[in-house]
mmCIF file of C-alpha atoms and ligand atoms in Angstrom:
data_model
loop_
_atom_site.group_PDB
_atom_site.id
_atom_site.type_symbol
_atom_site.label_atom_id
_atom_site.label_comp_id
_atom_site.label_asym_id
_atom_site.label_seq_id
_atom_site.Cartn_x
_atom_site.Cartn_y
_atom_site.Cartn_z
ATOM 1 C CA MET V 128 -23.715 23.743 84.409
ATOM 2 C CA LYS V 129 -20.204 22.660 85.077
ATOM 3 C CA ILE V 130 -17.454 23.720 82.709
ATOM 4 C CA ARG V 131 -14.250 22.408 83.715
ATOM 5 C CA LYS V 132 -10.759 22.929 82.813
ATOM 6 C CA PHE V 133 -9.379 19.382 81.506
ATOM 7 C CA VAL V 134 -6.854 18.728 83.995
ATOM 8 C CA ASP V 135 -7.746 19.294 87.707
ATOM 9 C CA THR V 136 -4.982 18.754 90.361
ATOM 10 C CA ALA V 137 -4.165 18.962 93.893
ATOM 11 C CA VAL V 138 -1.172 18.498 95.981
ATOM 12 C CA ALA V 139 -1.235 16.357 99.102
ATOM 13 C CA TYR V 140 1.049 15.140 101.871
ATOM 14 C CA VAL V 141 0.377 11.319 102.258
ATOM 15 C CA ARG V 142 1.669 9.458 105.537
ATOM 16 C CA ALA V 143 1.073 5.970 106.542
ATOM 17 C CA GLY V 144 0.665 5.005 110.158
ATOM 18 C CA LYS V 145 3.629 4.114 112.495
ATOM 19 C CA GLY V 146 4.052 0.617 113.354
ATOM 20 C CA GLY V 147 2.875 -0.027 117.074
ATOM 21 C CA ASP V 148 6.107 -1.018 119.287
ATOM 22 C CA GLY V 149 6.801 -4.413 120.293
ATOM 23 C CA SER V 150 6.216 -5.364 124.184
ATOM 24 C CA GLY V 151 9.097 -6.113 126.805
ATOM 25 C CA SER V 152 6.542 -7.597 129.320
ATOM 26 C CA PHE V 153 7.241 -10.718 131.466
ATOM 27 C CA ARG V 154 4.362 -13.096 132.530
ATOM 28 C CA ARG V 155 3.690 -12.174 136.311
ATOM 29 C CA GLU V 156 1.349 -14.506 138.049
ATOM 30 C CA ALA V 157 0.896 -15.356 141.794
ATOM 31 C CA HIS V 158 1.915 -19.115 141.466
ATOM 32 C CA VAL V 159 4.101 -18.826 138.339
ATOM 33 C CA PRO V 160 7.663 -17.619 139.378
ATOM 34 C CA LEU V 161 10.031 -16.641 136.528
ATOM 35 C CA GLY V 162 7.060 -16.636 134.170
ATOM 36 C CA GLY V 163 9.101 -15.508 131.095
ATOM 37 C CA PRO V 164 8.591 -13.039 128.393
ATOM 38 C CA ASP V 165 5.272 -12.632 127.200
ATOM 39 C CA GLY V 166 5.500 -9.261 125.286
ATOM 40 C CA GLY V 167 3.341 -9.330 122.130
ATOM 41 C CA ASP V 168 4.164 -7.545 118.585
ATOM 42 C CA GLY V 169 2.730 -4.019 117.684
ATOM 43 C CA GLY V 170 0.259 -3.690 115.254
ATOM 44 C CA ARG V 171 0.833 -2.695 111.730
ATOM 45 C CA GLY V 172 0.644 1.260 110.995
ATOM 46 C CA GLY V 173 -2.659 2.083 108.930
ATOM 47 C CA HIS V 174 -1.962 2.164 104.759
ATOM 48 C CA VAL V 175 -3.251 5.311 102.830
ATOM 49 C CA ILE V 176 -5.260 3.812 100.108
ATOM 50 C CA PHE V 177 -6.664 5.443 96.997
ATOM 51 C CA GLU V 178 -9.875 4.252 95.801
ATOM 52 C CA ALA V 179 -11.604 5.186 92.276
ATOM 53 C CA ASP V 180 -15.161 6.138 92.788
ATOM 54 C CA ARG V 181 -17.448 7.181 89.855
ATOM 55 C CA SER V 182 -19.483 9.633 92.042
ATOM 56 C CA GLU V 183 -16.417 11.626 92.637
ATOM 57 C CA ASP V 184 -15.882 14.223 89.962
ATOM 58 C CA SER V 185 -13.106 16.216 91.300
ATOM 59 C CA VAL V 186 -9.635 16.160 93.236
ATOM 60 C CA MET V 187 -10.193 19.747 94.337
ATOM 61 C CA ARG V 188 -11.537 18.615 97.681
ATOM 62 C CA ILE V 189 -8.192 17.187 98.669
ATOM 63 C CA SER V 190 -6.523 20.604 98.248
ATOM 64 C CA PHE V 191 -8.562 22.157 101.219
ATOM 65 C CA ALA V 192 -7.639 19.213 103.552
ATOM 66 C CA PRO V 193 -4.011 17.993 102.053
ATOM 67 C CA HIS V 194 -2.707 15.923 105.042
ATOM 68 C CA LEU V 195 -3.717 12.397 104.160
ATOM 69 C CA THR V 196 -2.451 10.570 107.427
ATOM 70 C CA ALA V 197 -3.436 7.040 108.392
ATOM 71 C CA GLY V 198 -3.769 5.761 111.897
ATOM 72 C CA ASP V 199 -0.753 4.321 114.010
ATOM 73 C CA GLY V 200 -0.499 0.652 114.849
ATOM 74 C CA ALA V 201 -1.049 0.204 118.538
ATOM 75 C CA PRO V 202 1.851 -1.270 120.688
ATOM 76 C CA GLY V 203 1.880 -4.837 121.735
ATOM 77 C CA ALA V 204 1.290 -5.903 125.288
ATOM 78 C CA GLY V 205 1.742 -8.633 127.960
ATOM 79 C CA ARG V 206 0.184 -11.944 127.748
ATOM 80 C CA LYS V 207 1.572 -11.985 123.992
ATOM 81 C CA MET V 208 -1.442 -9.626 122.858
ATOM 82 C CA HIS V 209 -0.971 -8.007 119.565
ATOM 83 C CA GLY V 210 -1.273 -4.543 119.101
ATOM 84 C CA ARG V 211 -4.314 -3.413 117.070
ATOM 85 C CA ASP V 212 -3.244 -2.552 113.545
ATOM 86 C CA GLY V 213 -3.692 1.336 112.606
ATOM 87 C CA PRO V 214 -6.711 2.158 110.629
ATOM 88 C CA ASP V 215 -6.253 2.624 106.997
ATOM 89 C CA LEU V 216 -7.152 5.809 105.491
ATOM 90 C CA LEU V 217 -9.357 5.354 102.400
ATOM 91 C CA VAL V 218 -9.269 8.477 99.892
ATOM 92 C CA ARG V 219 -12.070 8.440 97.321
ATOM 93 C CA VAL V 220 -10.912 10.051 93.882
ATOM 94 C CA PRO V 221 -12.729 10.208 90.303
ATOM 95 C CA CYS V 222 -11.877 7.737 87.854
ATOM 96 C CA GLY V 223 -9.005 8.952 85.695
ATOM 97 C CA THR V 224 -6.887 9.906 88.626
ATOM 98 C CA THR V 225 -3.139 9.422 88.330
ATOM 99 C CA VAL V 226 -0.708 10.126 91.292
ATOM 100 C CA ARG V 227 2.789 11.075 91.312
ATOM 101 C CA ASN V 228 5.694 11.541 93.684
ATOM 102 C CA LEU V 229 5.867 15.350 93.757
ATOM 103 C CA ALA V 230 9.569 15.300 94.504
ATOM 104 C CA THR V 231 10.470 12.880 91.627
ATOM 105 C CA GLY V 232 7.622 12.877 89.226
ATOM 106 C CA GLU V 233 7.497 9.056 89.329
ATOM 107 C CA LEU V 234 4.032 7.780 88.446
ATOM 108 C CA LEU V 235 2.613 5.940 91.585
ATOM 109 C CA ALA V 236 -0.538 5.028 90.631
ATOM 110 C CA ASP V 237 -3.019 5.387 87.590
ATOM 111 C CA ILE V 238 -6.598 4.742 88.736
ATOM 112 C CA THR V 239 -9.220 4.376 86.074
ATOM 113 C CA GLU V 240 -11.862 1.678 86.969
ATOM 114 C CA HIS V 241 -14.675 2.299 89.698
ATOM 115 C CA GLY V 242 -13.754 0.388 92.594
ATOM 116 C CA GLN V 243 -9.810 0.100 91.806
ATOM 117 C CA ARG V 244 -7.789 0.327 94.888
ATOM 118 C CA VAL V 245 -4.055 1.205 95.188
ATOM 119 C CA ILE V 246 -2.112 1.290 98.365
ATOM 120 C CA LEU V 247 -0.318 4.660 98.103
ATOM 121 C CA ALA V 248 1.801 4.416 101.251
ATOM 122 C CA HIS V 249 2.144 1.228 103.217
ATOM 123 C CA GLY V 250 1.921 1.612 107.046
ATOM 124 C CA GLY V 251 5.046 0.657 108.981
ATOM 125 C CA ARG V 252 5.496 -3.025 110.287
ATOM 126 C CA GLY V 253 4.986 -3.499 114.049
ATOM 127 C CA GLY V 254 7.782 -4.192 116.387
ATOM 128 C CA LEU V 255 8.439 -7.651 117.832
ATOM 129 C CA GLY V 256 7.660 -8.315 121.453
ATOM 130 C CA ASN V 257 10.453 -9.863 123.390
ATOM 131 C CA VAL V 258 8.608 -13.452 123.165
ATOM 132 C CA HIS V 259 10.509 -13.724 120.003
ATOM 133 C CA PHE V 260 14.079 -13.377 121.597
ATOM 134 C CA LYS V 261 14.037 -16.060 123.951
ATOM 135 C CA SER V 262 16.704 -18.675 123.319
ATOM 136 C CA SER V 263 18.520 -21.377 125.504
ATOM 137 C CA THR V 264 20.808 -18.987 126.519
ATOM 138 C CA VAL V 265 18.739 -15.914 126.998
ATOM 139 C CA ARG V 266 15.758 -17.054 129.133
ATOM 140 C CA ALA V 267 14.565 -13.482 130.093
ATOM 141 C CA PRO V 268 15.004 -11.134 127.008
ATOM 142 C CA THR V 269 14.188 -7.663 127.566
ATOM 143 C CA ARG V 270 14.784 -6.869 123.916
ATOM 144 C CA HIS V 271 11.888 -5.686 121.811
ATOM 145 C CA THR V 272 11.842 -3.742 118.820
ATOM 146 C CA PRO V 273 10.109 -0.582 117.791
ATOM 147 C CA GLY V 274 7.293 -0.096 115.137
ATOM 148 C CA GLU V 275 8.585 1.028 111.873
ATOM 149 C CA ALA V 276 7.825 4.561 110.392
ATOM 150 C CA GLY V 277 5.153 4.570 107.685
ATOM 151 C CA GLU V 278 6.003 5.766 104.244
ATOM 152 C CA SER V 279 5.351 9.450 103.736
ATOM 153 C CA PHE V 280 5.702 11.764 100.839
ATOM 154 C CA ASP V 281 4.206 14.491 98.980
ATOM 155 C CA VAL V 282 2.191 13.825 95.935
ATOM 156 C CA LEU V 283 0.526 15.429 92.700
ATOM 157 C CA ILE V 284 -2.709 14.492 92.106
ATOM 158 C CA GLU V 285 -4.200 14.957 88.579
ATOM 159 C CA LEU V 286 -7.490 14.323 87.256
ATOM 160 C CA LYS V 287 -7.725 13.786 83.536
ATOM 161 C CA LEU V 288 -11.162 14.126 82.234
ATOM 162 C CA VAL V 289 -12.185 11.526 79.933
ATOM 163 C CA ALA V 290 -14.663 12.803 77.330
ATOM 164 C CA GLN V 291 -16.768 10.475 75.400
ATOM 165 C CA VAL V 292 -16.250 12.245 72.098
ATOM 166 C CA ALA V 293 -12.921 14.080 70.984
ATOM 167 C CA LEU V 294 -12.892 17.012 68.385
ATOM 168 C CA VAL V 295 -9.846 16.551 65.980
ATOM 169 C CA GLY V 296 -8.918 18.882 63.403
ATOM 170 C CA PHE V 297 -6.180 21.179 62.298
ATOM 171 C CA PRO V 298 -5.858 24.551 63.890
ATOM 172 C CA ASN V 299 -8.519 27.117 62.694
ATOM 173 C CA ALA V 300 -10.648 24.224 61.323
ATOM 174 C CA GLY V 301 -13.609 25.481 63.653
ATOM 175 C CA LYS V 302 -13.414 22.822 66.603
ATOM 176 C CA SER V 303 -13.974 25.480 69.394
ATOM 177 C CA THR V 304 -16.626 27.434 67.444
ATOM 178 C CA LEU V 305 -18.356 24.100 67.005
ATOM 179 C CA LEU V 306 -17.864 23.048 70.644
ATOM 180 C CA GLY V 307 -19.560 26.279 71.585
ATOM 181 C CA ALA V 308 -22.292 25.639 69.084
ATOM 182 C CA ILE V 309 -23.413 22.261 70.285
ATOM 183 C CA THR V 310 -22.290 22.037 74.160
ATOM 184 C CA ASN V 311 -22.523 24.216 77.224
ATOM 185 C CA ALA V 312 -18.755 25.426 76.835
ATOM 186 C CA ARG V 313 -17.963 28.795 75.588
ATOM 187 C CA PRO V 314 -14.504 28.402 74.442
ATOM 188 C CA LYS V 315 -12.470 31.375 72.877
ATOM 189 C CA THR V 316 -12.377 31.192 69.046
ATOM 190 C CA ALA V 317 -10.189 33.170 66.726
ATOM 191 C CA PRO V 318 -9.184 33.451 63.098
ATOM 192 C CA TYR V 319 -5.707 32.563 63.868
ATOM 193 C CA PRO V 320 -4.173 28.717 64.466
ATOM 194 C CA PHE V 321 -3.566 27.450 68.142
ATOM 195 C CA THR V 322 -6.300 29.881 69.649
ATOM 196 C CA THR V 323 -7.003 26.691 72.120
ATOM 197 C CA VAL V 324 -4.156 25.718 74.085
ATOM 198 C CA ASN V 325 -5.770 23.467 76.848
ATOM 199 C CA PRO V 326 -8.100 20.890 76.131
ATOM 200 C CA ILE V 327 -11.691 22.051 76.896
ATOM 201 C CA VAL V 328 -14.460 19.706 77.738
ATOM 202 C CA GLY V 329 -18.286 20.719 77.233
ATOM 203 C CA THR V 330 -21.588 18.521 77.586
ATOM 204 C CA ILE V 331 -23.999 18.263 74.721
ATOM 205 C CA LEU V 332 -27.249 18.282 76.840
ATOM 206 C CA PHE V 333 -30.274 16.548 75.154
ATOM 207 C CA PRO V 334 -33.922 17.423 76.019
ATOM 208 C CA ASP V 335 -34.450 13.955 77.852
ATOM 209 C CA SER V 336 -31.636 15.447 80.268
ATOM 210 C CA THR V 337 -28.954 12.992 79.246
ATOM 211 C CA GLY V 338 -25.540 14.345 78.227
ATOM 212 C CA ILE V 339 -22.645 13.469 75.862
ATOM 213 C CA THR V 340 -19.170 15.047 77.078
ATOM 214 C CA VAL V 341 -17.084 16.213 74.166
ATOM 215 C CA VAL V 342 -13.517 17.583 74.299
ATOM 216 C CA ASP V 343 -11.975 20.268 72.209
ATOM 217 C CA VAL V 344 -8.306 19.129 71.528
ATOM 218 C CA PRO V 345 -6.095 21.900 70.439
ATOM 219 C CA GLY V 346 -5.226 21.808 66.888
ATOM 220 C CA LEU V 347 -3.098 18.722 65.606
ATOM 221 C CA ILE V 348 -0.358 19.443 62.767
ATOM 222 C CA ALA V 349 1.535 17.061 60.941
ATOM 223 C CA GLY V 350 4.450 15.988 63.270
ATOM 224 C CA SER V 351 2.555 16.334 66.339
ATOM 225 C CA HIS V 352 3.256 12.645 67.084
ATOM 226 C CA GLU V 353 7.026 13.538 67.261
ATOM 227 C CA GLY V 354 6.046 16.230 69.677
ATOM 228 C CA LYS V 355 5.541 19.009 67.218
ATOM 229 C CA GLY V 356 3.103 21.927 67.974
ATOM 230 C CA LEU V 357 1.156 20.993 71.034
ATOM 231 C CA GLY V 358 2.340 17.524 70.542
ATOM 232 C CA HIS V 359 1.767 14.220 72.524
ATOM 233 C CA ASP V 360 -0.075 15.508 75.381
ATOM 234 C CA PHE V 361 -3.003 16.328 73.172
ATOM 235 C CA LEU V 362 -2.927 12.821 71.377
ATOM 236 C CA ARG V 363 -3.259 11.204 74.689
ATOM 237 C CA HIS V 364 -6.549 13.148 75.270
ATOM 238 C CA ILE V 365 -7.656 11.778 71.998
ATOM 239 C CA GLU V 366 -6.634 8.368 73.123
ATOM 240 C CA ARG V 367 -8.828 8.557 76.109
ATOM 241 C CA SER V 368 -11.926 9.144 73.998
ATOM 242 C CA ARG V 369 -14.124 6.256 72.414
ATOM 243 C CA PHE V 370 -15.626 8.268 69.462
ATOM 244 C CA LEU V 371 -13.958 10.871 67.280
ATOM 245 C CA VAL V 372 -15.270 13.585 65.295
ATOM 246 C CA PHE V 373 -13.029 14.953 62.577
ATOM 247 C CA VAL V 374 -13.708 18.668 61.982
ATOM 248 C CA ILE V 375 -12.661 19.594 58.435
ATOM 249 C CA ASP V 376 -12.404 22.986 57.074
ATOM 250 C CA MET V 377 -14.256 22.653 53.742
ATOM 251 C CA ALA V 378 -13.692 26.009 52.750
ATOM 252 C CA GLY V 379 -10.049 24.829 51.888
ATOM 253 C CA THR V 380 -8.948 28.268 53.846
ATOM 254 C CA ASP V 381 -5.271 29.151 53.186
ATOM 255 C CA GLY V 382 -5.337 26.918 50.170
ATOM 256 C CA ARG V 383 -5.916 23.598 52.287
ATOM 257 C CA ASP V 384 -7.151 20.635 50.640
ATOM 258 C CA PRO V 385 -9.958 18.849 52.939
ATOM 259 C CA ALA V 386 -9.291 15.271 51.616
ATOM 260 C CA SER V 387 -5.465 15.682 52.249
ATOM 261 C CA ASP V 388 -6.249 17.188 55.715
ATOM 262 C CA PHE V 389 -8.182 14.492 56.559
ATOM 263 C CA ALA V 390 -5.747 11.692 55.308
ATOM 264 C CA ALA V 391 -2.834 13.818 57.254
ATOM 265 C CA LEU V 392 -4.872 13.723 60.433
ATOM 266 C CA ARG V 393 -5.528 9.869 60.433
ATOM 267 C CA GLU V 394 -1.868 9.229 59.790
ATOM 268 C CA GLU V 395 -0.917 11.522 62.499
ATOM 269 C CA LEU V 396 -3.123 9.329 64.821
ATOM 270 C CA ARG V 397 -1.821 6.164 63.521
ATOM 271 C CA LEU V 398 1.903 7.313 63.838
ATOM 272 C CA HIS V 399 1.132 8.045 67.599
ATOM 273 C CA ASN V 400 -0.806 4.869 68.280
ATOM 274 C CA PRO V 401 -1.477 2.159 65.662
ATOM 275 C CA GLY V 402 -5.177 1.427 65.718
ATOM 276 C CA LEU V 403 -6.148 4.902 66.737
ATOM 277 C CA GLU V 404 -7.235 5.737 63.233
ATOM 278 C CA SER V 405 -9.609 2.977 63.230
ATOM 279 C CA ARG V 406 -11.363 4.241 66.228
ATOM 280 C CA PRO V 407 -15.032 4.773 65.276
ATOM 281 C CA PHE V 408 -15.423 8.100 63.836
ATOM 282 C CA LEU V 409 -17.442 10.584 61.749
ATOM 283 C CA VAL V 410 -16.582 13.656 59.741
ATOM 284 C CA ALA V 411 -17.925 17.071 60.194
ATOM 285 C CA ALA V 412 -17.697 19.304 57.031
ATOM 286 C CA ASN V 413 -17.277 22.482 58.451
ATOM 287 C CA LYS V 414 -17.593 26.057 56.832
ATOM 288 C CA MET V 415 -20.079 25.083 54.364
ATOM 289 C CA ASP V 416 -21.379 28.618 54.332
ATOM 290 C CA CYS V 417 -18.268 29.669 52.267
ATOM 291 C CA PRO V 418 -17.716 29.831 48.609
ATOM 292 C CA GLY V 419 -16.264 26.591 47.174
ATOM 293 C CA ALA V 420 -17.039 24.574 49.965
ATOM 294 C CA ALA V 421 -19.879 22.523 48.270
ATOM 295 C CA GLU V 422 -17.689 21.457 45.384
ATOM 296 C CA ASN V 423 -14.979 20.649 47.960
ATOM 297 C CA LEU V 424 -17.209 18.357 49.732
ATOM 298 C CA ALA V 425 -18.083 16.588 46.536
ATOM 299 C CA ARG V 426 -14.532 15.949 45.999
ATOM 300 C CA PHE V 427 -13.912 15.075 49.334
ATOM 301 C CA SER V 428 -16.512 12.408 49.319
ATOM 302 C CA GLY V 429 -15.172 11.111 45.875
ATOM 303 C CA ALA V 430 -11.786 10.918 47.220
ATOM 304 C CA THR V 431 -12.382 9.575 50.711
ATOM 305 C CA GLY V 432 -15.260 7.465 50.183
ATOM 306 C CA VAL V 433 -16.695 9.289 53.704
ATOM 307 C CA ARG V 434 -20.016 11.042 53.606
ATOM 308 C CA PRO V 435 -19.456 14.190 55.943
ATOM 309 C CA ALA V 436 -22.075 15.859 57.867
ATOM 310 C CA PRO V 437 -22.259 19.202 56.362
ATOM 311 C CA ILE V 438 -22.382 22.123 58.928
ATOM 312 C CA SER V 439 -21.826 25.711 59.407
ATOM 313 C CA ALA V 440 -20.528 26.062 63.298
ATOM 314 C CA GLU V 441 -20.277 29.700 63.030
ATOM 315 C CA LEU V 442 -23.877 30.007 61.472
ATOM 316 C CA ARG V 443 -25.064 27.139 63.567
ATOM 317 C CA GLU V 444 -26.564 25.406 60.613
ATOM 318 C CA GLY V 445 -26.745 21.622 60.569
ATOM 319 C CA THR V 446 -25.328 21.521 64.074
ATOM 320 C CA ASP V 447 -28.591 20.121 65.612
ATOM 321 C CA ALA V 448 -28.395 17.256 63.231
ATOM 322 C CA LEU V 449 -24.603 16.659 64.067
ATOM 323 C CA ARG V 450 -25.805 16.496 67.737
ATOM 324 C CA ASP V 451 -28.259 13.748 67.019
ATOM 325 C CA LEU V 452 -25.828 12.083 64.791
ATOM 326 C CA ILE V 453 -22.998 11.964 67.421
ATOM 327 C CA ARG V 454 -25.370 10.458 69.824
ATOM 328 C CA ASN V 455 -26.711 7.975 67.430
ATOM 329 C CA GLU V 456 -23.233 6.663 66.155
ATOM 330 C CA LEU V 457 -21.858 6.982 69.746
ATOM 331 C CA THR V 458 -24.351 4.375 70.968
ATOM 332 C CA ALA V 459 -24.321 2.477 67.898
ATOM 333 C CA ARG V 460 -20.489 2.266 67.119
ATOM 334 C CA THR V 461 -19.238 1.916 70.966
ATOM 335 C CA GLY V 462 -22.227 0.397 72.689
ATOM 336 C CA ARG V 463 -22.125 3.064 75.145
ATOM 337 C CA GLU V 464 -25.113 4.725 76.519
ATOM 338 C CA THR V 465 -25.091 8.281 76.799
ATOM 339 C CA ALA V 466 -24.476 9.577 80.594
ATOM 340 C CA GLY V 467 -27.402 10.992 82.525
HETATM 341 N N1 GTP Z 779 -17.124 31.097 57.552
HETATM 342 C C1 GTP Z 779 -17.015 30.374 58.658
HETATM 343 N N2 GTP Z 779 -16.062 30.559 59.603
HETATM 344 C C2 GTP Z 779 -15.929 29.699 60.504
HETATM 345 C C3 GTP Z 779 -16.734 28.531 60.976
HETATM 346 N N3 GTP Z 779 -16.495 27.901 61.966
HETATM 347 C C4 GTP Z 779 -15.696 28.457 62.389
HETATM 348 N N4 GTP Z 779 -14.961 29.680 61.642
HETATM 349 C C5 GTP Z 779 -14.031 30.362 62.051
HETATM 350 O O1 GTP Z 779 -12.811 29.750 61.935
HETATM 351 C C6 GTP Z 779 -11.979 30.510 62.817
HETATM 352 C C7 GTP Z 779 -11.237 29.493 63.436
HETATM 353 O O2 GTP Z 779 -12.352 28.922 64.599
HETATM 354 P P1 GTP Z 779 -11.900 28.273 65.754
HETATM 355 O O3 GTP Z 779 -13.142 27.708 66.062
HETATM 356 O O4 GTP Z 779 -11.059 29.107 66.759
HETATM 357 O O5 GTP Z 779 -10.852 27.158 65.370
HETATM 358 P P2 GTP Z 779 -10.155 25.854 65.920
HETATM 359 O O6 GTP Z 779 -10.407 24.674 65.299
HETATM 360 O O7 GTP Z 779 -10.719 25.745 67.484
HETATM 361 O O8 GTP Z 779 -8.554 26.391 66.108
HETATM 362 P P3 GTP Z 779 -7.574 26.332 67.024
HETATM 363 O O9 GTP Z 779 -8.043 26.304 68.446
HETATM 364 O O10 GTP Z 779 -6.573 27.235 66.730
HETATM 365 O O11 GTP Z 779 -7.005 24.788 66.832
HETATM 366 C C8 GTP Z 779 -12.526 31.466 63.486
HETATM 367 O O12 GTP Z 779 -12.363 32.817 63.082
HETATM 368 C C9 GTP Z 779 -14.089 31.154 63.444
HETATM 369 O O13 GTP Z 779 -15.033 32.204 63.547
HETATM 370 C C10 GTP Z 779 -18.003 28.380 59.868
HETATM 371 O O14 GTP Z 779 -18.678 27.297 59.952
HETATM 372 N N5 GTP Z 779 -17.832 29.174 58.693
HETATM 373 MG MG1 MG Z 780 -9.893 26.168 69.225
#
């Protein structure tokens, strides 16, 4: 079973091929005196191309062989022969990979769909052979140009795992406890806010060996959309999931009101990205083992019109039913089958 950190990174040096040099050849044949220039052009240097491949699941491999170099173009030759283009280098990366220029931070590619290709570094153009430089005054040009260098730079490659389901809730609501109860992940839990600082992905494994990936996103707070707390980064993670599970502390710990918690979470999503609050969701009413939770739940349903799934993540009560509910809702409301 694989439990991965949410972001998997590699640094690499990409170098596209150099263009082949143009040729400065002259035609020489037994019965053709002064045969004239016949030097062909050099071939283009190979590109470095990244391609998304759904069978890849990490960019870590790249860090073991971080020089990504495409082939050089061949030089041109006599008889106007064009040099062969340098072979391209095709680098397969998982869907959800972004590539940045390491020095400037500039985003060079955001590769999401299987089969999508991006030319990351262009090969240099081939040089021109001397056939191009013939004119009425220069009958026997020796001039020919060298191939251009290919592009080369260091890149930062990041894979952002895309989980199917995101757990969304205020700090301390019990998201990590729930992730530990329903998936193979074993995140740290503690009775204080912001225990989780990096998103963690786990997989719900069903007996028929299908799975659903779930990400525990660190606690949202009012103002997250402005960068408060752990801020934007985590809202972006939520954005990538097709289905949301709101984890609400029904015990109303620290004098919280569950219905206003729910409203505040949805508002935070809306402020970050209008439309995000209407992404398909279900609500898990957590901490139902605590005193007052049942009354709070009744009030919650009255106030919001939503019927949550009652659970105690800590005692693992209702969590099996929640797994099944997540599966059914995910399939019914996003039209997505679970992954094998
Ligand atoms: N009584 C009770 N306590 C719970 C339940 N679920 C979680 N807790 C407790 O609530 C506290 C917070 O749980 P976490 O799972 O760390 O909460 P979180 O939402 O991941 O919090 P952050 O990582 O800080 O955002 C821990 O002390 C848990 O033991 C539950 O169902 N019942
Ligand atoms: Mg947590």
